[in-house]
């Protein structure tokens, strides 16, 4: 089977982009001594930040700890659990250190840079920053407890598509007691693959809550490993720099904070989706389709990847309608057969279809339709006609979903007409669908960010993604709960003070970006010294 790039390979590269030839991808020189020292420093700063976050996670202010907190009452380990505001300040300091280190590290992975990081250096950096999170409590969200409660229901012979964990298991159950109050009475929207995984985790770990969380995180770590494996391969297929793709898509703080530390099942979904595309393009369509179907069995959103895979395969086969029908039937047959086997294995039916709207029960102010609905309700209150936010949202949310679906179909059509690369189109379609959906969580944006990191070299996308990453990394509380604004202000002030000291240190080491004005002044000074060597001597 051909392993050439899928899609319209004759498109011109974007000016200033990472679209480079294969020879350049294989022969770019590594970092010099000074840059390796910079890399070493940034690795240490980022690792120290991750360690601070893990230390602060012993407090309910610094992580989504079990209730009651297992370290409460312990002499040394439980110290921060008794001084929550201090732990939040420590956590925010660590968050800032990781984000800043990642941002500055991007200078060594800039597309088109003469000397840049290697894939191995990026992977080792990710490992260093991820290790402290492997043994910490869940951060930024309590969703991992919902996952385990679903596994407990499966082991008890209860159908998680029929009732919420609190209603089915009761408050005395160790797992149901930990579930976020917003999800205690809702059915699960996850597919049979994830239900089988959670059932296996709980069956192995038994009632040991902490051990169950750690094992669950290992499965999400497997998903991140698949992302690291697939990203550079897809980037090469698109003629892009794999190092830049890894920095933006795998080393991204949102991956560290929400997929690894938070243990969200997006890691498995995205990892299986990206790996399935690589396998289908480079090895076996059947195996790749099975892998993509496994991703759908975690979260239904990955189903979009199957549609774009069909387009890509049909284009490679010749680009006729006959090819499209043939590839569509082949992929559909494998996907349906695989999903049928998984559904039978799980033994709980297809109730996840009816539960797909479960996340939308919570208002998310990252969702465009939610913002418009709440704004309309507030305006109605100010005008004296009453608060009709609920009614407005009940209209806007379905409209947003329909519009998102229509735009996804339009993107599919553009890919079929060779106006857009299929992998790029997948990222665009998922991104628009997410933004118009009723609920948007920070980690949802990785659904689009990861495939786009491998498929687009537009520097505007890189800048926007970096900006969004920085903002979303800072606005979510490590505990995933509401905290007093005064405590947040104190924590941010402390973190800003520490970060200021780190800033001065990094500036002294030459690790901070140099402005165009400073660069021009330096060039003028060097030219002056060349023209007038005597001026470089010491004065009287």
Short mmCIF file of C-alpha atoms in Angstrom, two decimals:
data_model
loop_
_atom_site.label_atom_id
_atom_site.label_comp_id
_atom_site.label_asym_id
_atom_site.label_seq_id
_atom_site.Cartn_x
_atom_site.Cartn_y
_atom_site.Cartn_z
CA UNK A 1 0.00 0.00 0.00
CA UNK A 2 1.29 3.45 -0.83
CA UNK A 3 2.60 5.50 2.04
CA UNK A 4 2.69 8.80 0.21
CA UNK A 5 0.96 11.86 1.57
CA UNK A 6 -2.80 11.79 1.47
CA UNK A 7 -4.55 14.71 -0.15
CA UNK A 8 -3.60 17.68 -2.25
CA UNK A 9 0.16 17.74 -1.99
CA UNK A 10 0.62 20.42 -4.61
CA UNK A 11 -0.63 23.25 -2.45
CA UNK A 12 1.89 25.97 -1.87
CA UNK A 13 3.28 26.34 1.63
CA UNK A 14 2.16 29.24 3.74
CA UNK A 15 4.76 32.02 3.86
CA UNK A 16 6.90 31.69 6.96
CA UNK A 17 5.39 28.30 7.72
CA UNK A 18 6.83 24.99 8.83
CA UNK A 19 6.09 23.40 5.46
CA UNK A 20 9.51 22.02 4.57
CA UNK A 21 11.00 19.29 2.46
CA UNK A 22 11.79 15.77 3.58
CA UNK A 23 15.53 16.34 3.31
CA UNK A 24 15.31 19.25 5.72
CA UNK A 25 13.25 17.19 8.15
CA UNK A 26 15.92 14.52 8.22
CA UNK A 27 19.09 16.61 8.28
CA UNK A 28 18.40 19.67 10.46
CA UNK A 29 21.28 20.32 12.90
CA UNK A 30 20.79 19.98 16.65
CA UNK A 31 21.20 22.62 19.32
CA UNK A 32 24.55 24.19 20.04
CA UNK A 33 26.13 24.19 23.51
CA UNK A 34 24.46 27.41 24.67
CA UNK A 35 21.05 26.23 23.50
CA UNK A 36 21.48 22.85 25.19
CA UNK A 37 22.17 24.72 28.42
CA UNK A 38 18.99 26.73 27.86
CA UNK A 39 17.07 23.51 27.30
CA UNK A 40 18.49 22.05 30.50
CA UNK A 41 17.49 25.13 32.49
CA UNK A 42 13.96 25.23 31.13
CA UNK A 43 13.53 21.53 31.78
CA UNK A 44 14.51 22.04 35.40
CA UNK A 45 12.21 25.01 35.86
CA UNK A 46 9.28 23.12 34.34
CA UNK A 47 10.01 20.01 36.41
CA UNK A 48 10.24 22.12 39.57
CA UNK A 49 6.87 23.65 38.69
CA UNK A 50 5.30 20.21 38.24
CA UNK A 51 6.76 19.10 41.59
CA UNK A 52 5.29 22.18 43.30
CA UNK A 53 1.88 21.37 41.83
CA UNK A 54 2.16 17.77 43.05
CA UNK A 55 3.17 18.92 46.54
CA UNK A 56 0.31 21.41 46.71
CA UNK A 57 -2.05 18.67 45.57
CA UNK A 58 -2.04 17.24 49.11
CA UNK A 59 -4.48 20.05 49.97
CA UNK A 60 -8.10 20.31 48.85
CA UNK A 61 -7.17 23.76 47.51
CA UNK A 62 -4.47 22.29 45.28
CA UNK A 63 -6.25 19.26 43.79
CA UNK A 64 -9.55 17.39 43.56
CA UNK A 65 -8.70 15.20 46.54
CA UNK A 66 -10.92 12.36 47.79
CA UNK A 67 -13.39 13.24 50.54
CA UNK A 68 -12.18 12.94 53.26
CA UNK A 69 -8.62 13.77 52.28
CA UNK A 70 -6.41 10.72 53.04
CA UNK A 71 -3.52 12.92 54.26
CA UNK A 72 -5.58 14.88 56.79
CA UNK A 73 -4.01 14.53 60.23
CA UNK A 74 -0.64 13.28 59.00
CA UNK A 75 2.20 15.31 60.49
CA UNK A 76 4.37 16.35 57.56
CA UNK A 77 2.53 15.15 54.47
CA UNK A 78 -0.73 16.64 55.71
CA UNK A 79 0.70 20.07 56.56
CA UNK A 80 -0.58 21.82 53.43
CA UNK A 81 -4.02 20.28 53.86
CA UNK A 82 -4.39 22.54 56.91
CA UNK A 83 -3.29 25.74 55.16
CA UNK A 84 -5.29 25.73 51.95
CA UNK A 85 -4.53 29.29 50.73
CA UNK A 86 -0.80 28.62 50.96
CA UNK A 87 -1.16 25.42 48.94
CA UNK A 88 -3.11 27.29 46.26
CA UNK A 89 -0.30 29.87 46.05
CA UNK A 90 2.25 27.06 45.68
CA UNK A 91 0.13 25.38 43.02
CA UNK A 92 -0.28 28.58 41.02
CA UNK A 93 3.46 29.17 41.22
CA UNK A 94 4.05 25.72 39.78
CA UNK A 95 1.46 26.27 37.03
CA UNK A 96 3.16 29.49 35.98
CA UNK A 97 6.59 27.83 35.96
CA UNK A 98 5.39 25.01 33.68
CA UNK A 99 3.57 27.37 31.30
CA UNK A 100 6.49 29.80 31.04
CA UNK A 101 8.99 26.98 30.52
CA UNK A 102 6.84 25.53 27.74
CA UNK A 103 6.41 28.93 26.11
CA UNK A 104 10.15 29.68 26.13
CA UNK A 105 10.97 26.16 24.97
CA UNK A 106 8.91 26.92 21.89
CA UNK A 107 11.69 29.23 20.70
CA UNK A 108 13.87 26.15 20.26
CA UNK A 109 11.13 24.38 18.28
CA UNK A 110 10.13 27.25 16.01
CA UNK A 111 9.30 26.08 12.47
CA UNK A 112 12.10 26.83 10.03
CA UNK A 113 14.67 27.45 12.76
CA UNK A 114 18.19 26.48 11.68
CA UNK A 115 18.94 24.61 14.94
CA UNK A 116 16.04 23.16 16.85
CA UNK A 117 15.04 20.51 19.33
CA UNK A 118 14.89 16.86 18.38
CA UNK A 119 11.91 14.59 18.87
CA UNK A 120 13.81 12.75 21.57
CA UNK A 121 14.48 15.96 23.50
CA UNK A 122 10.79 16.90 23.34
CA UNK A 123 9.74 13.42 24.51
CA UNK A 124 12.24 13.43 27.38
CA UNK A 125 11.03 16.86 28.45
CA UNK A 126 7.44 15.65 28.45
CA UNK A 127 8.44 12.66 30.57
CA UNK A 128 10.27 14.87 33.08
CA UNK A 129 7.32 17.20 33.48
CA UNK A 130 4.76 14.38 33.61
CA UNK A 131 6.36 12.18 36.29
CA UNK A 132 5.28 14.31 39.31
CA UNK A 133 1.66 14.13 38.13
CA UNK A 134 1.64 10.34 37.99
CA UNK A 135 1.46 10.08 41.79
CA UNK A 136 -0.62 13.17 42.56
CA UNK A 137 -4.36 13.30 43.22
CA UNK A 138 -6.52 14.34 40.25
CA UNK A 139 -6.07 18.00 39.36
CA UNK A 140 -8.52 20.55 37.91
CA UNK A 141 -11.51 18.18 37.86
CA UNK A 142 -13.26 15.35 39.72
CA UNK A 143 -14.22 13.54 36.51
CA UNK A 144 -11.91 10.62 37.24
CA UNK A 145 -14.15 9.69 40.18
CA UNK A 146 -17.12 9.62 37.81
CA UNK A 147 -15.21 7.20 35.59
CA UNK A 148 -14.48 4.87 38.50
CA UNK A 149 -18.07 5.06 39.75
CA UNK A 150 -19.20 3.90 36.30
CA UNK A 151 -16.77 0.98 36.58
CA UNK A 152 -18.17 0.15 39.99
CA UNK A 153 -21.70 0.12 38.53
CA UNK A 154 -20.56 -2.21 35.75
CA UNK A 155 -19.01 -4.61 38.28
CA UNK A 156 -22.21 -4.54 40.34
CA UNK A 157 -24.28 -5.51 37.30
CA UNK A 158 -25.89 -2.06 37.05
CA UNK A 159 -26.38 -0.24 33.76
CA UNK A 160 -24.71 3.22 33.81
CA UNK A 161 -26.97 4.24 30.91
CA UNK A 162 -30.06 3.84 33.11
CA UNK A 163 -29.14 5.80 36.26
CA UNK A 164 -26.53 8.06 37.78
CA UNK A 165 -23.85 6.63 40.12
CA UNK A 166 -25.27 8.23 43.26
CA UNK A 167 -28.77 6.90 42.58
CA UNK A 168 -27.53 3.42 41.69
CA UNK A 169 -24.77 2.89 44.25
CA UNK A 170 -25.82 5.14 47.12
CA UNK A 171 -23.83 7.60 49.22
CA UNK A 172 -22.05 4.86 51.14
CA UNK A 173 -20.21 3.65 48.06
CA UNK A 174 -16.58 4.83 48.07
CA UNK A 175 -16.67 5.81 44.40
CA UNK A 176 -20.14 7.35 44.15
CA UNK A 177 -19.42 9.52 47.19
CA UNK A 178 -16.54 11.20 45.33
CA UNK A 179 -18.46 12.10 42.17
CA UNK A 180 -18.96 15.80 41.46
CA UNK A 181 -22.46 16.81 42.56
CA UNK A 182 -23.25 17.88 38.98
CA UNK A 183 -22.84 14.32 37.70
CA UNK A 184 -24.13 12.26 40.62
CA UNK A 185 -27.57 11.79 39.10
CA UNK A 186 -26.75 11.75 35.37
CA UNK A 187 -26.22 8.79 33.09
CA UNK A 188 -22.84 8.32 31.44
CA UNK A 189 -22.21 9.47 27.84
CA UNK A 190 -19.17 7.23 27.35
CA UNK A 191 -19.00 4.33 24.93
CA UNK A 192 -18.52 0.60 25.55
CA UNK A 193 -14.71 0.67 25.29
CA UNK A 194 -14.36 3.06 28.20
CA UNK A 195 -16.95 1.16 30.23
CA UNK A 196 -14.97 -2.04 29.78
CA UNK A 197 -11.76 -0.28 30.84
CA UNK A 198 -13.26 1.21 33.99
CA UNK A 199 -14.88 -2.10 34.89
CA UNK A 200 -11.50 -3.79 34.58
CA UNK A 201 -9.78 -1.14 36.71
CA UNK A 202 -12.27 -1.43 39.56
CA UNK A 203 -12.26 -5.24 39.33
CA UNK A 204 -8.48 -5.28 39.77
CA UNK A 205 -8.08 -2.54 42.40
CA UNK A 206 -11.21 -3.35 44.41
CA UNK A 207 -12.32 -0.73 46.94
CA UNK A 208 -8.92 1.00 47.03
CA UNK A 209 -9.81 4.48 45.77
CA UNK A 210 -6.29 5.93 45.56
CA UNK A 211 -4.95 2.87 43.73
CA UNK A 212 -7.89 3.03 41.31
CA UNK A 213 -7.10 6.67 40.47
CA UNK A 214 -3.45 5.83 39.81
CA UNK A 215 -4.31 2.90 37.54
CA UNK A 216 -6.88 4.98 35.67
CA UNK A 217 -4.19 7.59 35.04
CA UNK A 218 -1.91 4.94 33.55
CA UNK A 219 -4.51 4.25 30.87
CA UNK A 220 -4.66 7.95 30.03
CA UNK A 221 -0.86 7.99 29.94
CA UNK A 222 -1.09 5.29 27.28
CA UNK A 223 -3.26 7.67 25.27
CA UNK A 224 -0.67 10.43 25.60
CA UNK A 225 2.02 7.98 24.45
CA UNK A 226 -0.05 7.27 21.34
CA UNK A 227 -0.28 11.01 20.68
CA UNK A 228 3.51 11.32 20.96
CA UNK A 229 3.93 8.38 18.57
CA UNK A 230 1.39 9.54 15.98
CA UNK A 231 1.88 13.33 15.89
CA UNK A 232 5.29 13.45 14.17
CA UNK A 233 4.25 10.79 11.67
CA UNK A 234 1.15 12.71 10.64
CA UNK A 235 3.15 15.95 10.53
CA UNK A 236 5.63 14.36 8.11
CA UNK A 237 2.78 13.23 5.89
CA UNK A 238 1.60 16.84 5.73
CA UNK A 239 5.14 18.08 5.00
CA UNK A 240 5.40 19.84 8.38
CA UNK A 241 8.02 19.97 11.09
CA UNK A 242 7.36 17.04 13.50
CA UNK A 243 9.24 18.77 16.34
CA UNK A 244 7.01 21.83 16.17
CA UNK A 245 3.95 19.55 16.09
CA UNK A 246 5.13 17.70 19.20
CA UNK A 247 5.82 20.92 21.09
CA UNK A 248 2.41 22.38 20.28
CA UNK A 249 0.32 19.22 20.46
CA UNK A 250 1.98 16.87 22.99
CA UNK A 251 4.09 19.03 25.31
CA UNK A 252 1.17 21.47 25.59
CA UNK A 253 0.39 22.36 29.25
CA UNK A 254 -3.26 21.44 28.65
CA UNK A 255 -2.08 17.89 27.93
CA UNK A 256 -0.01 17.84 31.12
CA UNK A 257 -2.63 19.44 33.34
CA UNK A 258 -5.84 17.84 32.07
CA UNK A 259 -4.98 14.62 30.23
CA UNK A 260 -2.24 13.40 32.59
CA UNK A 261 -2.79 15.18 35.92
CA UNK A 262 -6.56 15.36 35.44
CA UNK A 263 -6.81 11.83 34.06
CA UNK A 264 -9.44 12.75 31.45
CA UNK A 265 -10.45 10.09 28.97
CA UNK A 266 -9.78 12.53 26.12
CA UNK A 267 -6.22 11.21 26.27
CA UNK A 268 -7.36 7.76 25.16
CA UNK A 269 -9.81 9.13 22.61
CA UNK A 270 -7.32 11.46 20.95
CA UNK A 271 -4.46 8.97 21.16
CA UNK A 272 -6.48 6.17 19.55
CA UNK A 273 -7.84 8.58 16.93
CA UNK A 274 -4.40 9.85 15.90
CA UNK A 275 -2.82 6.39 15.99
CA UNK A 276 -5.72 4.99 13.93
CA UNK A 277 -5.11 7.55 11.21
CA UNK A 278 -1.40 6.70 11.04
CA UNK A 279 -2.09 2.96 10.91
CA UNK A 280 -4.76 3.37 8.23
CA UNK A 281 -2.54 5.57 6.05
CA UNK A 282 0.75 3.72 6.46
CA UNK A 283 -0.05 0.11 7.31
CA UNK A 284 -3.56 -1.34 7.23
CA UNK A 285 -6.91 0.30 6.60
CA UNK A 286 -8.71 -2.43 8.53
CA UNK A 287 -6.49 -2.13 11.61
CA UNK A 288 -6.60 1.65 11.43
CA UNK A 289 -10.39 1.62 11.25
CA UNK A 290 -10.54 -0.72 14.25
CA UNK A 291 -8.32 1.68 16.19
CA UNK A 292 -10.53 4.63 15.24
CA UNK A 293 -13.62 2.67 16.28
CA UNK A 294 -12.01 2.06 19.67
CA UNK A 295 -11.65 5.83 19.96
CA UNK A 296 -15.37 6.20 19.19
CA UNK A 297 -16.01 3.61 21.89
CA UNK A 298 -14.40 5.99 24.36
CA UNK A 299 -16.11 9.17 23.16
CA UNK A 300 -18.43 9.52 20.19
CA UNK A 301 -16.73 12.70 18.97
CA UNK A 302 -13.99 10.58 17.37
CA UNK A 303 -16.56 9.40 14.85
CA UNK A 304 -15.75 12.46 12.75
CA UNK A 305 -12.31 10.97 12.11
CA UNK A 306 -13.90 7.99 10.34
CA UNK A 307 -15.61 10.34 7.88
CA UNK A 308 -12.38 12.16 7.08
CA UNK A 309 -10.53 8.85 6.77
CA UNK A 310 -13.00 7.77 4.07
CA UNK A 311 -12.39 11.02 2.17
CA UNK A 312 -8.62 10.62 2.42
CA UNK A 313 -8.66 7.00 1.25
CA UNK A 314 -11.00 7.80 -1.64
CA UNK A 315 -8.76 10.65 -2.77
CA UNK A 316 -5.74 8.36 -2.67
CA UNK A 317 -7.58 5.66 -4.62
CA UNK A 318 -8.37 8.03 -7.49
CA UNK A 319 -10.82 10.61 -6.26
CA UNK A 320 -13.92 9.39 -8.09
CA UNK A 321 -17.39 8.92 -6.64
CA UNK A 322 -16.94 5.20 -7.17
CA UNK A 323 -13.81 5.30 -5.00
CA UNK A 324 -15.70 7.23 -2.34
CA UNK A 325 -18.50 4.68 -2.19
CA UNK A 326 -16.06 1.77 -2.17
CA UNK A 327 -13.93 3.17 0.67
CA UNK A 328 -17.02 4.27 2.55
CA UNK A 329 -18.46 0.78 2.48
CA UNK A 330 -15.16 -0.80 3.51
CA UNK A 331 -14.56 1.53 6.47
CA UNK A 332 -18.21 1.44 7.54
CA UNK A 333 -18.34 -2.36 7.50
CA UNK A 334 -15.24 -2.69 9.69
CA UNK A 335 -16.39 0.06 12.07
CA UNK A 336 -19.91 -1.34 12.49
CA UNK A 337 -18.64 -4.89 13.05
CA UNK A 338 -16.05 -3.71 15.59
CA UNK A 339 -18.52 -1.55 17.48
CA UNK A 340 -21.08 -4.36 17.55
CA UNK A 341 -18.54 -6.70 19.16
CA UNK A 342 -17.60 -4.04 21.74
CA UNK A 343 -21.24 -3.33 22.55
CA UNK A 344 -21.98 -7.03 23.08
CA UNK A 345 -18.87 -7.35 25.27
CA UNK A 346 -19.96 -4.45 27.46
CA UNK A 347 -23.46 -5.89 27.74
CA UNK A 348 -25.28 -2.63 28.52
CA UNK A 349 -26.72 -1.71 25.15
CA UNK A 350 -26.42 1.59 23.29
CA UNK A 351 -27.84 3.90 25.94
CA UNK A 352 -24.88 6.22 25.48
CA UNK A 353 -26.68 7.63 22.44
CA UNK A 354 -29.42 9.06 24.63
CA UNK A 355 -26.85 10.31 27.16
CA UNK A 356 -24.78 12.35 24.70
CA UNK A 357 -26.46 15.53 25.94
CA UNK A 358 -25.39 14.87 29.55
CA UNK A 359 -22.39 17.29 29.51
CA UNK A 360 -24.73 20.02 28.22
CA UNK A 361 -26.66 19.97 31.50
CA UNK A 362 -23.94 22.20 32.94
CA UNK A 363 -23.51 25.78 31.71
CA UNK A 364 -20.08 26.36 30.21
CA UNK A 365 -18.98 29.91 29.54
CA UNK A 366 -16.45 28.75 26.97
CA UNK A 367 -19.39 27.74 24.77
CA UNK A 368 -20.51 30.34 22.27
CA UNK A 369 -24.19 29.39 22.47
CA UNK A 370 -24.13 29.40 26.27
CA UNK A 371 -22.60 32.87 26.37
CA UNK A 372 -25.23 34.19 23.95
CA UNK A 373 -28.03 32.52 25.90
CA UNK A 374 -26.92 33.86 29.27
CA UNK A 375 -26.40 37.32 27.77
CA UNK A 376 -29.94 37.26 26.33
CA UNK A 377 -31.37 36.16 29.68
CA UNK A 378 -29.50 38.91 31.53
CA UNK A 379 -30.70 41.50 29.04
CA UNK A 380 -34.27 40.30 29.52
CA UNK A 381 -33.92 40.73 33.26
CA UNK A 382 -32.55 44.26 32.86
CA UNK A 383 -35.43 45.16 30.50
CA UNK A 384 -37.98 43.88 32.99
CA UNK A 385 -39.34 40.99 30.92
CA UNK A 386 -37.91 38.30 33.21
CA UNK A 387 -35.04 35.87 33.17
CA UNK A 388 -35.60 33.46 30.29
CA UNK A 389 -32.06 32.10 30.15
CA UNK A 390 -33.22 28.48 30.33
CA UNK A 391 -35.66 28.92 27.47
CA UNK A 392 -33.14 30.74 25.31
CA UNK A 393 -30.52 28.04 25.90
CA UNK A 394 -33.02 25.30 25.04
CA UNK A 395 -33.31 26.94 21.62
CA UNK A 396 -29.73 28.08 21.02
CA UNK A 397 -27.99 24.87 22.08
CA UNK A 398 -29.66 22.63 19.46
CA UNK A 399 -29.21 25.34 16.84
CA UNK A 400 -25.50 25.55 17.64
CA UNK A 401 -25.16 21.77 17.37
CA UNK A 402 -26.95 21.72 13.99
CA UNK A 403 -24.82 24.60 12.66
CA UNK A 404 -21.67 22.84 13.87
CA UNK A 405 -22.74 19.67 12.09
CA UNK A 406 -23.49 21.56 8.87
CA UNK A 407 -20.10 23.26 8.95
CA UNK A 408 -18.45 19.86 9.49
CA UNK A 409 -20.22 18.61 6.35
CA UNK A 410 -19.01 21.67 4.46
CA UNK A 411 -15.44 20.99 5.58
CA UNK A 412 -15.81 17.38 4.44
CA UNK A 413 -16.93 18.60 1.02
CA UNK A 414 -13.95 20.95 0.76
CA UNK A 415 -11.64 18.06 1.59
CA UNK A 416 -13.30 15.93 -1.09
CA UNK A 417 -12.82 18.73 -3.62
CA UNK A 418 -9.07 18.91 -2.78
CA UNK A 419 -9.37 22.36 -1.22
CA UNK A 420 -8.32 21.18 2.22
CA UNK A 421 -6.19 18.38 3.59
CA UNK A 422 -8.27 15.68 5.37
CA UNK A 423 -6.25 15.79 8.59
CA UNK A 424 -6.45 19.58 8.61
CA UNK A 425 -10.15 19.37 7.86
CA UNK A 426 -10.65 17.00 10.79
CA UNK A 427 -9.10 19.50 13.19
CA UNK A 428 -11.15 22.38 11.78
CA UNK A 429 -14.43 20.44 11.87
CA UNK A 430 -13.95 19.20 15.43
CA UNK A 431 -12.86 22.66 16.58
CA UNK A 432 -15.95 24.38 15.17
CA UNK A 433 -18.25 21.63 16.41
CA UNK A 434 -16.80 21.97 19.94
CA UNK A 435 -17.09 25.76 20.04
CA UNK A 436 -20.75 25.59 18.98
CA UNK A 437 -21.65 22.73 21.31
CA UNK A 438 -23.60 23.36 24.56
CA UNK A 439 -20.59 22.72 26.79
CA UNK A 440 -16.89 23.42 26.26
CA UNK A 441 -14.24 22.37 28.76
CA UNK A 442 -10.60 23.51 28.42
CA UNK A 443 -9.46 19.99 27.58
CA UNK A 444 -12.10 19.71 24.83
CA UNK A 445 -10.03 22.12 22.74
CA UNK A 446 -7.33 19.45 22.48
CA UNK A 447 -9.72 17.47 20.27
CA UNK A 448 -8.94 20.03 17.57
CA UNK A 449 -5.54 21.33 18.68
CA UNK A 450 -3.76 17.97 18.36
CA UNK A 451 -4.72 17.16 14.73
CA UNK A 452 -4.21 20.80 13.76
CA UNK A 453 -0.71 20.75 15.25
CA UNK A 454 0.14 17.99 12.79
CA UNK A 455 -1.59 19.48 9.75
CA UNK A 456 -1.29 23.25 9.57
CA UNK A 457 1.76 25.47 9.38
CA UNK A 458 -0.10 28.77 9.54
CA UNK A 459 1.78 30.94 12.05
CA UNK A 460 -1.49 32.63 12.98
CA UNK A 461 -2.84 29.31 14.24
CA UNK A 462 0.32 28.78 16.28
CA UNK A 463 -0.02 32.19 17.94
CA UNK A 464 -3.72 31.74 18.69
CA UNK A 465 -3.18 28.25 20.11
CA UNK A 466 -0.35 29.44 22.34
CA UNK A 467 -2.47 32.33 23.63
CA UNK A 468 -5.48 30.09 24.32
CA UNK A 469 -3.26 27.52 26.02
CA UNK A 470 -1.75 30.09 28.36
CA UNK A 471 -5.14 31.56 29.29
CA UNK A 472 -6.90 28.23 29.84
CA UNK A 473 -3.97 26.90 31.87
CA UNK A 474 -4.38 29.75 34.34
CA UNK A 475 -8.13 30.26 34.73
CA UNK A 476 -9.15 26.82 36.08
CA UNK A 477 -8.69 26.19 39.81
CA UNK A 478 -6.44 23.17 40.60
CA UNK A 479 -9.22 21.78 42.76
CA UNK A 480 -11.83 22.19 40.04
CA UNK A 481 -14.04 23.87 42.64
CA UNK A 482 -15.14 27.41 43.49
CA UNK A 483 -12.71 29.22 45.79
CA UNK A 484 -13.03 32.56 47.54
CA UNK A 485 -11.90 35.42 45.25
CA UNK A 486 -9.77 36.86 48.06
CA UNK A 487 -7.85 33.60 48.38
CA UNK A 488 -7.35 33.49 44.62
CA UNK A 489 -6.02 37.07 44.59
CA UNK A 490 -3.55 36.25 47.37
CA UNK A 491 -2.39 33.10 45.59
CA UNK A 492 -1.97 34.85 42.25
CA UNK A 493 -0.08 37.73 43.90
CA UNK A 494 2.35 35.31 45.53
CA UNK A 495 2.78 33.35 42.30
CA UNK A 496 3.38 36.59 40.38
CA UNK A 497 6.08 37.62 42.87
CA UNK A 498 7.87 34.28 42.54
CA UNK A 499 7.48 34.33 38.79
CA UNK A 500 8.97 37.82 38.70
CA UNK A 501 12.09 36.53 40.44
CA UNK A 502 12.26 33.63 37.98
CA UNK A 503 11.80 36.11 35.14
CA UNK A 504 14.81 38.10 36.28
CA UNK A 505 16.87 34.93 36.56
CA UNK A 506 15.89 33.70 33.11
CA UNK A 507 16.55 37.11 31.61
CA UNK A 508 20.02 37.09 33.10
CA UNK A 509 20.59 33.67 31.52
CA UNK A 510 19.46 34.99 28.12
CA UNK A 511 16.41 32.72 27.95
CA UNK A 512 13.80 35.41 27.37
CA UNK A 513 12.77 36.65 23.93
CA UNK A 514 14.56 39.75 22.72
CA UNK A 515 12.42 42.57 21.33
CA UNK A 516 12.98 43.88 17.81
CA UNK A 517 14.11 47.21 19.28
CA UNK A 518 16.73 45.56 21.50
CA UNK A 519 17.89 43.40 18.58
CA UNK A 520 18.32 46.46 16.33
CA UNK A 521 20.27 48.29 19.02
CA UNK A 522 22.54 45.30 19.51
CA UNK A 523 23.17 45.02 15.76
CA UNK A 524 24.02 48.73 15.57
CA UNK A 525 26.41 48.39 18.48
CA UNK A 526 28.18 45.42 16.88
CA UNK A 527 28.50 47.27 13.58
CA UNK A 528 29.92 50.32 15.35
CA UNK A 529 32.52 48.18 17.07
CA UNK A 530 33.56 46.63 13.74
CA UNK A 531 33.90 50.04 12.11
CA UNK A 532 35.68 51.63 15.08
CA UNK A 533 37.56 48.92 17.01
CA UNK A 534 39.04 51.52 19.35
CA UNK A 535 35.63 52.23 20.84
CA UNK A 536 35.44 48.72 22.26
CA UNK A 537 38.39 49.33 24.59
CA UNK A 538 38.18 50.46 28.18
CA UNK A 539 37.76 54.09 29.03
CA UNK A 540 39.85 56.32 31.25
#
